[in-house]
Structures are given as C-alpha cells and as structure tokens.
Coordinates of C-alpha atoms in Angstrom, one line a residue:
M18 CA 22.1 -153.3 3.7
I19 CA 20.7 -150.1 2.0
A20 CA 20.0 -147.1 4.2
Q21 CA 17.2 -146.6 4.2
P22 CA 15.5 -143.2 4.1
K23 CA 14.1 -140.9 6.7
A24 CA 10.1 -140.4 6.1
G25 CA 8.8 -137.6 4.0
S26 CA 12.3 -137.0 3.0
T27 CA 11.5 -138.8 -0.1
G28 CA 11.8 -138.0 -3.2
G29 CA 13.1 -138.1 -7.0
W30 CA 16.4 -138.5 -6.5
E31 CA 15.5 -141.5 -3.7
A32 CA 13.4 -143.2 -5.8
R33 CA 15.8 -142.5 -8.9
I34 CA 18.5 -144.3 -6.6
L35 CA 16.9 -147.1 -5.2
A36 CA 16.3 -148.0 -8.4
Q37 CA 19.7 -148.2 -9.0
L38 CA 20.7 -150.1 -6.1
E39 CA 17.9 -153.5 -7.4
Q40 CA 19.4 -153.1 -10.6
R41 CA 23.2 -153.3 -9.2
D42 CA 21.2 -156.4 -7.7
M43 CA 20.0 -158.3 -10.4
R44 CA 22.7 -158.2 -11.9
V45 CA 24.7 -159.4 -9.2
S46 CA 22.2 -161.9 -9.5
T47 CA 23.0 -162.6 -13.5
V48 CA 26.3 -162.9 -12.3
A49 CA 26.2 -165.3 -9.7
R50 CA 24.9 -167.3 -12.5
V51 CA 27.4 -166.8 -15.0
I52 CA 29.7 -168.3 -12.3
E53 CA 27.8 -171.0 -11.2
S54 CA 27.2 -172.4 -15.3
Y55 CA 31.1 -171.6 -15.9
N56 CA 31.1 -173.9 -12.5
R57 CA 29.6 -177.0 -13.7
L58 CA 31.3 -175.8 -17.5
A59 CA 34.4 -176.9 -15.8
G60 CA 33.1 -179.5 -14.0
K61 CA 32.1 -181.2 -17.8
V62 CA 35.7 -180.2 -18.7
G63 CA 37.4 -182.6 -16.0
D64 CA 34.4 -185.5 -16.8
F65 CA 36.3 -185.2 -20.9
A66 CA 39.4 -184.5 -19.5
S67 CA 39.4 -188.0 -17.9
H68 CA 37.6 -189.9 -20.5
T69 CA 39.9 -188.6 -22.3
R70 CA 42.7 -190.6 -20.5
A71 CA 40.8 -193.0 -20.2
S72 CA 40.1 -194.0 -23.6
E73 CA 44.4 -193.3 -24.4
A74 CA 44.7 -195.6 -21.5
R75 CA 42.4 -198.4 -23.7
T76 CA 44.2 -197.5 -26.8
R77 CA 48.1 -198.2 -25.6
E78 CA 45.5 -201.4 -23.6
I79 CA 44.8 -202.7 -27.4
Q80 CA 47.8 -201.2 -29.5
G81 CA 50.4 -203.9 -27.0
E82 CA 47.8 -206.2 -27.2
H83 CA 47.8 -206.3 -31.6
E84 CA 52.5 -205.4 -30.8
R85 CA 52.1 -208.3 -29.0
F86 CA 49.8 -210.4 -31.8
L87 CA 52.1 -209.5 -34.3
E88 CA 54.8 -210.3 -31.9
Y89 CA 54.3 -213.4 -31.7
D90 CA 53.0 -214.2 -35.6
R91 CA 56.1 -213.4 -36.2
A92 CA 57.8 -216.3 -34.4
T93 CA 55.1 -219.0 -35.1
G94 CA 56.5 -217.9 -39.1
G95 CA 52.4 -217.8 -40.0
G96 CA 51.7 -221.4 -39.4
G97 CA 50.7 -220.5 -36.0
M98 CA 47.8 -219.2 -37.8
M99 CA 48.0 -221.9 -40.7
G100 CA 47.9 -224.4 -38.5
G101 CA 45.0 -223.8 -36.1
G102 CA 42.4 -221.9 -38.8
G103 CA 40.0 -220.7 -36.4
S104 CA 41.8 -218.9 -34.0
N105 CA 43.5 -217.5 -36.5
A106 CA 40.1 -216.6 -37.7
I107 CA 39.1 -214.9 -34.0
A108 CA 42.6 -213.2 -34.0
Q109 CA 41.5 -211.2 -36.7
Q110 CA 38.1 -211.1 -35.9
R111 CA 39.0 -209.1 -32.5
I112 CA 42.0 -207.4 -33.8
S113 CA 39.4 -205.6 -36.5
E114 CA 37.8 -204.7 -32.9
L115 CA 39.8 -203.5 -31.7
E116 CA 41.1 -201.7 -34.6
K117 CA 37.3 -199.7 -35.0
E118 CA 37.7 -199.4 -31.4
V119 CA 40.9 -197.5 -31.7
D120 CA 39.0 -195.5 -34.6
G121 CA 36.4 -195.0 -32.6
L122 CA 38.7 -193.2 -29.4
K123 CA 40.4 -191.0 -31.7
E124 CA 37.1 -189.4 -33.7
E125 CA 35.9 -189.2 -29.8
R126 CA 39.1 -187.5 -28.7
T127 CA 38.7 -184.9 -32.1
L128 CA 36.3 -184.1 -30.6
L129 CA 36.9 -183.5 -26.8
Y130 CA 39.3 -182.4 -27.8
R131 CA 36.8 -179.4 -30.0
T132 CA 34.9 -179.2 -27.3
Q133 CA 37.9 -178.8 -25.4
A134 CA 39.0 -175.7 -26.8
T135 CA 35.7 -174.0 -27.9
N136 CA 35.1 -174.2 -23.9
A137 CA 38.8 -173.1 -23.7
Q138 CA 37.2 -170.0 -25.2
R139 CA 33.7 -170.0 -23.4
L140 CA 35.9 -169.6 -20.9
L141 CA 37.9 -166.9 -21.5
E142 CA 35.4 -164.6 -23.0
L143 CA 32.9 -165.3 -19.5
S144 CA 36.8 -163.9 -17.6
D145 CA 36.6 -161.1 -20.1
R146 CA 33.3 -160.7 -19.1
M147 CA 33.6 -161.0 -15.2
R148 CA 36.1 -159.0 -15.4
E149 CA 34.1 -156.3 -16.6
T150 CA 31.1 -157.5 -14.5
D151 CA 33.3 -156.6 -12.1
E152 CA 34.3 -153.7 -12.8
R153 CA 31.3 -151.8 -13.0
L154 CA 30.3 -153.1 -10.0
Q155 CA 33.2 -151.6 -7.7
Q156 CA 32.3 -148.3 -9.5
Q157 CA 28.4 -148.4 -9.1
D158 CA 29.8 -149.2 -4.8
L159 CA 31.5 -145.6 -5.7
E160 CA 28.5 -144.8 -6.8
I161 CA 26.3 -146.1 -4.4
A162 CA 28.8 -144.8 -1.5
D163 CA 28.7 -141.9 -3.3
S164 CA 25.1 -141.1 -3.6
H165 CA 25.3 -142.5 0.1
E166 CA 26.9 -139.3 1.3
A167 CA 24.8 -136.6 -0.8
L168 CA 21.6 -138.8 0.2
R169 CA 23.2 -137.6 3.5
R170 CA 23.9 -134.5 2.9
A171 CA 20.1 -133.8 0.8
N172 CA 18.9 -135.2 4.9
A173 CA 21.0 -132.5 6.5
K174 CA 19.6 -129.5 4.0
V175 CA 16.5 -131.0 4.3
D176 CA 17.3 -131.0 8.4
D177 CA 18.0 -126.9 8.2
M178 CA 15.4 -125.7 5.8
G179 CA 12.6 -127.1 7.6
A180 CA 14.8 -124.8 10.6
A181 CA 15.6 -122.5 8.6
A182 CA 11.6 -122.9 7.4
K183 CA 9.9 -121.9 11.0
E184 CA 11.6 -119.4 11.1
K185 CA 10.5 -117.3 8.3
D186 CA 7.4 -118.9 9.6
G187 CA 7.6 -117.4 12.2
T188 CA 9.6 -113.6 10.3
I189 CA 6.1 -113.7 8.6
E190 CA 3.4 -114.3 11.2
I191 CA 5.9 -110.7 12.6
L192 CA 5.8 -109.8 9.1
Q193 CA 1.7 -109.8 8.8
D194 CA 1.0 -108.1 12.6
E195 CA 2.4 -105.3 11.2
L196 CA 1.4 -105.1 7.3
S197 CA -2.0 -104.9 9.3
A198 CA -1.2 -102.0 11.3
L199 CA 0.7 -100.6 8.5
Q200 CA -2.6 -100.9 6.6
L201 CA -4.3 -98.7 9.0
E202 CA -2.6 -96.9 9.1
I203 CA -2.5 -96.3 5.6
V204 CA -6.4 -96.0 5.4
Q205 CA -6.4 -93.4 8.3
I206 CA -3.7 -91.1 6.0
E207 CA -5.9 -91.7 3.1
E208 CA -9.0 -90.1 5.0
R209 CA -6.6 -87.5 6.0
C210 CA -5.3 -86.4 2.6
S211 CA -8.9 -86.7 1.1
R212 CA -9.3 -83.9 4.0
L213 CA -6.0 -82.4 3.0
Q214 CA -7.0 -82.8 -1.0
T215 CA -10.7 -80.9 -0.3
E216 CA -9.0 -77.9 1.8
N217 CA -6.6 -78.6 -0.9
D218 CA -9.2 -77.3 -3.5
D219 CA -10.2 -75.2 -1.3
L220 CA -7.7 -73.1 -1.5
V221 CA -7.0 -72.6 -4.8
K222 CA -10.1 -71.2 -5.4
R223 CA -10.3 -69.3 -2.9
W224 CA -6.6 -68.2 -4.8
L225 CA -7.5 -68.4 -7.8
K226 CA -10.2 -66.4 -6.9
K227 CA -8.3 -64.0 -5.2
M228 CA -5.6 -63.5 -8.5
N229 CA -7.9 -62.7 -10.5
E230 CA -9.5 -60.2 -8.2
E231 CA -5.6 -58.9 -8.2
A232 CA -5.3 -59.1 -11.8
E233 CA -8.4 -57.1 -12.6
K234 CA -7.4 -54.5 -10.0
V235 CA -3.5 -54.0 -12.0
N236 CA -5.7 -54.0 -14.5
E237 CA -8.2 -51.5 -13.6
V238 CA -4.3 -49.4 -12.1
T239 CA -3.0 -49.6 -15.9
R240 CA -6.1 -48.2 -17.5
E241 CA -6.4 -45.8 -15.3
L242 CA -2.5 -45.2 -15.3
E243 CA -3.1 -44.9 -19.4
L244 CA -6.2 -42.3 -19.4
I245 CA -4.2 -40.5 -17.1
K246 CA -1.0 -40.4 -19.5
R247 CA -3.4 -39.2 -22.6
K248 CA -5.2 -36.4 -20.4
S249 CA -2.0 -35.4 -19.6
A250 CA -0.9 -35.6 -23.3
V251 CA -3.1 -33.7 -24.5
V252 CA -3.3 -31.2 -21.8
S253 CA -0.2 -30.7 -21.8
P254 CA -0.3 -28.9 -25.3
R255 CA -3.7 -27.1 -25.4
M256 CA -1.7 -25.1 -21.9
S257 CA 1.5 -24.6 -24.7
G258 CA -1.2 -23.4 -27.5
G259 CA 0.5 -25.5 -29.8
V260 CA -1.8 -28.7 -30.5
E261 CA -5.1 -27.4 -31.4
E262 CA -7.8 -30.3 -30.5
G263 CA -8.1 -33.8 -32.5
V264 CA -4.2 -34.0 -32.4
L265 CA -4.3 -36.5 -30.1
D266 CA -6.2 -39.6 -32.8
E267 CA -4.1 -38.2 -35.4
R268 CA -1.3 -39.1 -33.1
F269 CA -2.6 -42.1 -32.8
F270 CA -3.9 -43.1 -35.7
G271 CA -0.3 -41.8 -37.5
E272 CA 1.5 -44.1 -35.4
H273 CA 0.4 -47.4 -36.1
A274 CA 0.8 -46.7 -39.9
A275 CA 4.2 -45.5 -39.9
T276 CA 4.0 -48.4 -38.0
A277 CA 3.2 -50.8 -41.1
V278 CA 4.3 -48.8 -43.1
A279 CA 8.2 -49.7 -41.9
A280 CA 7.0 -53.3 -41.3
A281 CA 6.8 -53.3 -45.6
A282 CA 10.1 -51.5 -46.2
A283 CA 11.5 -54.8 -43.6
I284 CA 10.2 -56.6 -46.9
R285 CA 13.7 -56.2 -48.8
G286 CA 13.7 -57.7 -52.1
V287 CA 12.4 -61.0 -52.8
S288 CA 12.8 -64.6 -50.4
T289 CA 14.1 -67.1 -52.3
V290 CA 13.1 -71.8 -51.5
P291 CA 16.8 -72.4 -49.7
R292 CA 18.8 -75.2 -51.7
A293 CA 21.8 -76.9 -50.1
A294 CA 23.4 -75.9 -46.4
V295 CA 25.9 -72.9 -46.7
G296 CA 27.5 -73.5 -43.6
K297 CA 26.6 -75.8 -39.3
I298 CA 26.5 -74.0 -36.0
D299 CA 27.7 -76.4 -33.2
A300 CA 24.9 -75.5 -30.4
R301 CA 27.1 -77.9 -27.2
M302 CA 23.8 -78.7 -26.6
E303 CA 22.2 -81.9 -25.9
E304 CA 19.0 -80.7 -27.0
L305 CA 17.4 -77.8 -28.9
H306 CA 14.5 -76.0 -28.4
S307 CA 14.0 -72.3 -30.4
I308 CA 16.4 -69.8 -32.2
A309 CA 16.1 -65.8 -32.8
L310 CA 17.7 -64.7 -35.1
S311 CA 18.4 -60.6 -34.6
H312 CA 16.4 -58.1 -36.9
D313 CA 19.7 -57.5 -39.1
G314 CA 20.9 -60.9 -39.4
E315 CA 24.1 -60.3 -37.3
V316 CA 22.8 -62.3 -34.4
L317 CA 21.5 -66.2 -33.6
A318 CA 19.8 -67.0 -30.4
V319 CA 20.0 -70.7 -29.3
G320 CA 18.0 -72.3 -25.8
G321 CA 17.2 -75.5 -25.3
Q322 CA 17.8 -78.3 -22.5
S323 CA 20.5 -76.4 -20.9
N324 CA 20.1 -73.6 -18.3
A325 CA 22.3 -71.0 -20.3
V326 CA 21.3 -69.2 -23.7
K327 CA 23.9 -69.3 -26.2
V328 CA 24.5 -66.1 -28.4
F329 CA 26.4 -67.0 -32.4
D330 CA 27.5 -64.4 -34.6
A331 CA 25.0 -65.5 -37.9
Q332 CA 27.3 -65.1 -40.5
T333 CA 30.6 -66.7 -38.8
G334 CA 29.6 -69.1 -36.8
D335 CA 31.2 -67.9 -33.9
S336 CA 30.2 -67.9 -30.4
I337 CA 30.0 -64.3 -28.6
Y338 CA 28.1 -65.4 -25.2
S339 CA 26.7 -67.7 -23.2
L340 CA 24.4 -65.9 -21.3
A341 CA 23.6 -68.4 -17.6
G342 CA 21.2 -67.6 -15.3
C343 CA 18.3 -69.3 -15.5
L344 CA 17.7 -72.0 -13.0
K345 CA 16.6 -74.9 -15.7
G346 CA 15.9 -75.4 -19.4
V347 CA 15.2 -72.3 -21.5
N348 CA 11.9 -73.0 -24.0
H349 CA 11.5 -69.7 -26.4
V350 CA 14.4 -67.6 -27.0
D351 CA 13.6 -63.9 -28.3
I352 CA 15.4 -61.0 -29.4
S353 CA 13.9 -57.3 -29.8
A354 CA 13.8 -55.4 -33.0
D355 CA 16.7 -53.0 -32.1
G356 CA 18.6 -56.2 -31.9
K357 CA 19.5 -54.8 -28.0
L358 CA 17.5 -57.1 -25.5
L359 CA 17.2 -61.0 -25.7
V360 CA 14.6 -62.5 -23.7
A361 CA 14.8 -66.4 -22.7
A362 CA 11.3 -68.5 -21.8
S363 CA 12.2 -70.4 -18.9
S364 CA 10.7 -73.9 -17.3
D365 CA 11.9 -72.5 -14.1
H366 CA 8.9 -70.5 -13.8
T367 CA 10.9 -66.7 -15.1
A368 CA 11.7 -65.1 -18.2
R369 CA 15.0 -63.4 -18.0
I370 CA 16.1 -60.5 -20.1
W371 CA 20.4 -59.5 -21.2
R372 CA 21.6 -56.6 -22.5
L373 CA 23.7 -57.8 -25.9
D374 CA 25.2 -54.5 -26.2
T375 CA 27.3 -56.7 -22.5
G376 CA 26.3 -59.5 -21.8
R377 CA 24.7 -59.1 -18.2
A378 CA 21.1 -59.9 -17.2
W379 CA 19.4 -56.6 -17.2
K380 CA 15.9 -58.4 -15.8
T381 CA 14.4 -61.1 -14.2
L382 CA 9.8 -61.2 -14.5
S383 CA 8.1 -63.2 -11.9
G384 CA 5.0 -63.9 -11.4
H385 CA 4.3 -67.1 -13.7
I386 CA 3.1 -70.8 -11.6
G387 CA 4.7 -73.0 -14.5
G388 CA 6.9 -72.6 -17.0
V389 CA 7.7 -70.1 -18.5
M390 CA 7.1 -71.7 -22.9
T391 CA 7.4 -67.7 -24.9
A392 CA 8.4 -64.7 -24.7
K393 CA 7.5 -62.3 -27.9
F394 CA 8.7 -58.2 -27.9
N395 CA 7.2 -55.4 -29.1
S396 CA 8.0 -53.8 -32.0
N397 CA 10.0 -51.3 -29.5
A398 CA 10.6 -53.9 -26.9
T399 CA 8.2 -51.9 -24.2
R400 CA 6.3 -54.6 -24.0
L401 CA 7.4 -58.6 -23.8
F402 CA 4.5 -60.9 -23.9
T403 CA 4.3 -64.6 -21.7
Y404 CA 2.8 -67.9 -21.7
S405 CA 3.4 -70.3 -19.4
Q406 CA 2.2 -74.0 -18.8
D407 CA -0.1 -71.5 -15.9
R408 CA -2.7 -71.4 -18.0
T409 CA -2.2 -67.5 -18.9
V410 CA -0.2 -64.4 -20.6
K411 CA 0.8 -62.1 -19.0
V412 CA 1.6 -58.4 -20.6
W413 CA 5.2 -57.0 -19.6
D414 CA 6.8 -53.8 -19.1
V415 CA 9.9 -54.1 -20.3
A416 CA 11.8 -51.2 -18.0
R417 CA 10.3 -51.7 -14.4
G418 CA 9.8 -55.2 -15.2
L419 CA 6.3 -55.4 -13.9
C420 CA 3.0 -57.3 -15.1
V421 CA 0.4 -54.4 -16.5
R422 CA -2.0 -57.6 -17.7
T423 CA -3.0 -61.2 -17.1
L424 CA -5.3 -64.0 -19.5
F425 CA -6.2 -66.7 -19.1
T426 CA -6.2 -68.8 -21.3
V427 CA -8.8 -71.5 -20.3
S428 CA -7.6 -74.4 -22.4
G429 CA -3.2 -75.1 -22.6
C430 CA -0.8 -73.1 -25.5
H431 CA 2.2 -74.4 -27.5
D432 CA 2.5 -70.5 -29.2
L433 CA 1.9 -67.2 -29.2
A434 CA 2.2 -64.4 -31.5
L435 CA 1.4 -60.6 -32.1
L436 CA -0.9 -59.5 -34.7
D437 CA 0.3 -55.3 -34.8
A438 CA 3.9 -54.1 -33.8
D439 CA 2.7 -52.8 -30.7
G440 CA 0.9 -56.0 -29.7
A441 CA -2.6 -55.2 -29.3
R442 CA -3.9 -57.9 -30.4
I443 CA -2.0 -61.5 -29.7
V444 CA -2.3 -65.1 -30.5
T445 CA -2.6 -68.1 -29.7
A446 CA -1.9 -71.6 -30.2
H447 CA -4.1 -74.1 -28.0
M448 CA -3.6 -78.1 -27.4
D449 CA -7.5 -78.0 -28.3
N450 CA -7.5 -77.3 -31.8
S451 CA -7.7 -73.8 -32.3
V452 CA -5.8 -70.8 -31.9
R453 CA -7.8 -67.9 -30.4
V454 CA -7.4 -63.7 -31.3
W455 CA -7.7 -62.1 -27.9
D456 CA -6.9 -58.0 -27.1
S457 CA -4.6 -57.9 -24.8
A458 CA -5.3 -54.1 -22.5
S459 CA -9.0 -55.1 -21.6
G460 CA -7.8 -59.3 -21.5
K461 CA -11.2 -59.9 -23.5
R462 CA -11.0 -62.8 -25.6
V463 CA -11.5 -61.8 -29.4
A464 CA -11.9 -64.8 -32.1
E465 CA -11.8 -68.0 -31.4
A466 CA -11.5 -71.1 -34.0
A467 CA -10.8 -74.1 -35.0
V468 CA -9.0 -74.8 -37.9
H469 CA -7.1 -78.4 -36.9
R470 CA -7.8 -81.8 -35.9
E471 CA -5.1 -82.2 -33.6
Q472 CA -2.7 -79.6 -31.0
V473 CA -2.0 -76.5 -33.1
M474 CA 2.1 -76.2 -32.3
S475 CA 2.8 -73.6 -33.1
V476 CA 1.4 -69.9 -35.2
S477 CA 3.7 -67.4 -36.6
V478 CA 2.3 -64.0 -38.4
S479 CA 3.0 -61.6 -42.1
R480 CA 5.6 -58.8 -42.0
L481 CA 1.9 -56.6 -42.3
G482 CA 0.4 -59.1 -39.9
S483 CA -2.1 -59.7 -42.4
R484 CA -1.7 -63.2 -41.9
I485 CA -1.3 -66.1 -39.7
L486 CA 0.4 -69.8 -40.2
T487 CA -0.6 -72.1 -37.8
N488 CA 1.5 -76.0 -37.6
S489 CA -0.1 -78.8 -35.8
Y490 CA 0.5 -81.8 -34.8
D491 CA -2.3 -83.5 -37.5
G492 CA 0.9 -82.6 -40.7
T493 CA -0.6 -79.6 -42.5
L494 CA 0.0 -76.0 -42.1
K495 CA -2.6 -73.6 -42.7
L496 CA -3.1 -69.9 -44.3
L497 CA -5.3 -68.2 -41.6
D498 CA -6.9 -64.4 -42.8
A499 CA -6.0 -62.5 -39.4
R500 CA -8.8 -60.7 -39.0
T501 CA -11.4 -63.2 -39.6
L502 CA -9.8 -66.5 -39.1
A503 CA -10.5 -68.3 -42.0
V504 CA -8.5 -70.6 -43.9
L505 CA -6.6 -70.0 -46.8
A506 CA -3.8 -72.9 -48.1
V507 CA -4.3 -75.6 -46.9
L508 CA 0.1 -76.7 -47.0
S509 CA 1.4 -80.7 -46.6
A510 CA 3.7 -83.0 -48.0
P511 CA 2.3 -87.0 -47.6
A512 CA 5.7 -87.8 -45.2
Y513 CA 6.0 -84.7 -43.5
R514 CA 5.1 -85.0 -39.9
P515 CA 5.8 -82.1 -36.6
S516 CA 7.1 -83.3 -33.8
R517 CA 4.9 -83.2 -31.0
N518 CA 7.0 -80.8 -28.3
W519 CA 8.5 -78.7 -31.0
A520 CA 7.3 -77.7 -34.0
R521 CA 7.5 -73.9 -35.1
A522 CA 6.8 -72.7 -38.5
S523 CA 8.0 -69.7 -40.0
L524 CA 6.5 -68.3 -43.8
S525 CA 9.1 -66.0 -45.6
P526 CA 9.2 -62.2 -44.8
D527 CA 7.9 -61.8 -49.1
E528 CA 4.5 -64.4 -47.6
R529 CA 5.7 -66.6 -51.0
Y530 CA 7.4 -69.5 -48.7
A531 CA 6.2 -71.3 -45.9
M532 CA 9.1 -73.6 -44.6
A533 CA 8.5 -76.7 -41.1
G534 CA 10.7 -78.9 -40.2
S535 CA 9.7 -82.1 -40.3
I536 CA 10.5 -85.5 -36.8
D537 CA 13.1 -87.7 -39.8
G538 CA 14.6 -84.0 -39.8
K539 CA 13.3 -83.4 -43.1
L540 CA 12.3 -79.4 -44.5
Y541 CA 10.0 -79.1 -46.3
V542 CA 9.3 -75.0 -48.3
W543 CA 5.6 -74.5 -50.0
D544 CA 3.9 -72.0 -52.0
V545 CA 1.3 -70.1 -50.2
A546 CA -0.4 -69.0 -53.7
T547 CA -1.2 -72.3 -55.1
G548 CA -0.3 -74.8 -51.6
D549 CA 2.0 -77.0 -53.7
L550 CA 5.9 -78.4 -51.9
V551 CA 8.6 -76.7 -53.4
R552 CA 10.9 -78.8 -52.2
T553 CA 12.5 -81.0 -49.4
L554 CA 15.8 -81.5 -48.0
D555 CA 17.4 -84.0 -46.4
V556 CA 20.2 -81.5 -44.2
H557 CA 19.0 -82.8 -40.8
K558 CA 20.1 -85.8 -38.3
S559 CA 16.8 -85.6 -35.8
A560 CA 13.5 -84.1 -35.6
V561 CA 13.8 -80.5 -36.3
C562 CA 12.8 -77.7 -33.8
D563 CA 12.4 -74.7 -35.5
A564 CA 13.1 -73.1 -38.9
L565 CA 13.8 -69.5 -40.0
W566 CA 13.9 -66.9 -42.1
S567 CA 16.8 -63.1 -42.2
A568 CA 15.0 -61.1 -43.0
S569 CA 16.1 -60.4 -46.4
G570 CA 14.4 -63.7 -47.8
T571 CA 18.4 -65.0 -48.7
R572 CA 18.5 -67.3 -45.7
V573 CA 17.2 -70.3 -42.9
Y574 CA 18.5 -71.1 -40.6
S575 CA 17.3 -74.7 -39.3
A576 CA 17.9 -76.5 -36.0
E577 CA 17.8 -79.6 -35.4
K578 CA 16.8 -80.9 -31.0
N579 CA 20.5 -82.6 -31.6
R580 CA 22.9 -79.6 -31.2
Y581 CA 23.3 -78.3 -34.5
I582 CA 22.0 -74.8 -36.7
L583 CA 21.7 -75.6 -40.5
I584 CA 22.6 -72.4 -42.4
L585 CA 20.2 -72.9 -45.8
Q586 CA 21.1 -70.3 -48.6

C-alpha cells in the first residue's frame, strides 16, 4: 500500500516518487506475464515428454513385433511365407508400414528433442531475466522505502517551516509597526534637521561676515602699524639731522633693485637637460606630495601622507631629520632662502615651522578652517603665505606667528607663488581654469586670466619674476607674461598627462627649460623658446608629483608618489 502525501504538501519530488511507483507496478505486471508464459511453456514441455515416452513405447512394441515376425520366418525357413503368399505379402506390407511409422516417430522425437533444447535455453534466459528482475525489484523496494522515509522527513520539515513561517509573520508584523514608528520619527528628525540647516546657514553667513569684519580690522591695524613704522623711519633721521627728505623713497626702490640684482645673481651658469638618474633617495613614506630644495642645494625636504617631514642630505641622500608635529598628512613643504627655516602645510589646518639648524619645532600657525595646501616664504623669511581649502590666502608675520592679512580667493586653488621677493604680489592657480594675481597688502585682485581648458594644477615663477609657468590637467604647460598674463608659449606632448592632485612644474634657473612629471612616471623637458619637447625620461614607476631644478641648473630632483626621489643629471 503506497502512503498518500499530505494535502497541500505535494511537489515535484512527490510526483517523481508516484511516477516511479507506477513504473514499478508496470514492471511487476510484466514479470507476472513472463512467469505465466513460463508455466505454459513448462506444461507444453511436459506434454512433449509424455508424447515422446508414448512414441518410444510404441516404437519398442513395433520393434518387438517385427522381431517376432523375423523369428517366425526363420523358424519356418521362409516356407510359411512361400506357402502362404497372401499372408506373407500382408506381413511385408505391415512391416513396411511399421518401419515408416518408426522413422516418423524418430523424426518426431528428434524434433521434440530440438524443441526441448530450445525451450530449455529460453527457460534459462527467462530464469536469468527473472533473477535480474527480482534484484531490481529488491533495489526499487529499498528505494521506495528510502523515498517514504524522505517523504516523512520532508513532511516533518514542511510542518516545521510552516510553524517558523507563522512565527516570522508575527515578527514581520512587529517590525512593520516599528518601521512605521521609525519612519514617523525620521520625518520629525528631517524636519528638525531642515530647521537646523537653515539656522546653520544663517550662522555661517553671520560668521563669515564677522570674519570679514575682523580681517578688515586686522588689515586696518596692520596698515596703521606700517604707516607708524614708516613715519618713525622718516622722523628719526630728520631728528638726528643725518638724512634729507625723500630718502625713504630712494631706500624703498633701492631695496627692490637690490632684490632683483640678487635674484639675477642667483643664476649661476647655464642649465642642462638631465639625461639619467645618478642617485635615489628612499623617503620611507607610502605616498609623497611635495619636495623642497635649499638654495645652496645641500638640504632636501620631503612631505607626504606621513605626519612627519623628512629631511635629507641632497648630495648623499642620508637622512638628517624626521620632523614630527603634524597631526595629519603634509601637502607642501618649503625652505627659506637662507636655509634656516622649513615650513610644512598640513591637512590638520595648520602650517608648522621648524629650525633646520636644530631640527626643533619653532612656530605653529593656526587660523585656517580647512586643510592647508601650500605654504611659501618670501625672500627674507619675514612673511609666510599659506593657502587653505577654506578658500583663503593668509599672510603671516613669521617672527610673531600672527596673521597680518587674509585674502578671500572665492574659487578653490591648487597652488600659489610669489611674483616678487617680498611677496607684495602673489599668483594663484585655480580650479576654474584661471590664474589670478593679488596685491597682498590690500588683499585686492589685480589681474585674472582663464588660460586653460581645465583646472590649473600649479604655478611657478621665474627667478626674476617676469614669467609664470602654469601646469593644467588639460595636458598643457603655459608660459605667461607676469605683468599682462598673456600666453608666451604652450608646451605639450602627446603622452603627457599630469596627476589630478599633485602635478607641480618648474622652470630652470636660466628660464631656458620647463619640466613636469606625468601620471605614467615619465619626466618631460621642453625648450621654452621653441616649445619643442627636448627629452622624455622614463625613470619612475608611479606618477610624478613634484620636480625641481637645483639653483645651479645642473641637477634635477623628481619625486614619485610611491616613496622614492630620484637625482638626475
């Protein structure tokens, strides 16, 4: 008796089991028919055997009768046959019939033997098939038993799953109620956040207004202090009777002329195009961002993802200092012209200054509300210029560590540079494809030009301050006139593509060559006069983030993002 599956629990596997059972029933009926045929065949074999035995008995009887006739014939000497010709003829005819009948019985017996052999062979085959069928039936019985057990377990599992489903339905109802409550709470929180955002926007506007007012007050105080200093400088000589009126202007312009002469004198000899790497410095940082070289070419500073600034001997590559203090990564480093101070612009919103003679931290300049991206000294290190992601440029009195001027750039910047030794005018590279020139004393924008198709990544100024070199993500470097911002030359290469975040370019000291590194690790050098690409150096294994010339113009230092600085000549 086949167990019927429970209502509602039928599935594909149960249908397969029922089909297998039906197939088994068909095979059992087939075997029954084979057994019935076998029984009929056995009966026929028995009938043939009985008939064969009767035929053999009849044959023996005829043979006995024939032998009696022969004996009688010998006993009478054939006379009996000769004397009774009619009886002899009858006997002969009878013998002939008996012999024919014997031959027929022999043939029939032979046929029966053949049939018996065939039936025996079929019987053996049927026996083998019967045994195989029995074995299959036993195996199928086992499979059916396993299927019944699997069906029982499946039904039990279905019952368990039904109970679990009911329990989960209850849990879902509870969660839906909680979700509805949370959604209502979220709506209330969003309304509160909207109100807070409005209040925050209002506070930010008021704070910016307040900051602008304070910056203007600081700028006003600074102007008054400068005016007092100038008056003191004029009045003191007059009181001593040593200087006549008008000397201040001559002294002021004389200082600027001396600065220009000093900058021109800094160009010692003719710059050369590097050919190959002659040295390698391992900065031991995961990612480099900026390098700076002292004016005498003896000290190399490295800033990167690490919180510390590494200082190396630029000639030998030996480590000198590891200057700690920054709370986050360093975006830019600069060394003062006299080689005494080093500044690091950090993502922790500060610019930190160290003394290179002792390796000790000296000043921490705080005031930006965003990461500081660039920091530059003026020629005598009395002023420091910093740019931050808060879109301000701050001018700092280095000795006092105070901000004396704040410039609002409006657009985001990547880099800044000083157009003169004192930093009276600065140039900034902007994300809106423009460069802008600012008066650092008044904080006003002097000039602006959209010179590229994409973001301007860096700006650098020639030693005499007459030219500006820009590098853009559009794959071009442009040489600009510092006074008019007119484009003097466009430098490009088919495979040159700067990195988006760190891609500073530089001019050689004699202004003959421009150099920049690509994202594929190659260093490109152009002739500024002709705009031709004069050399491509495939020396780095990762993107080049910074490259600069030594003051002599005979050596180049290039830094790749992944750890190493190469020295090239």
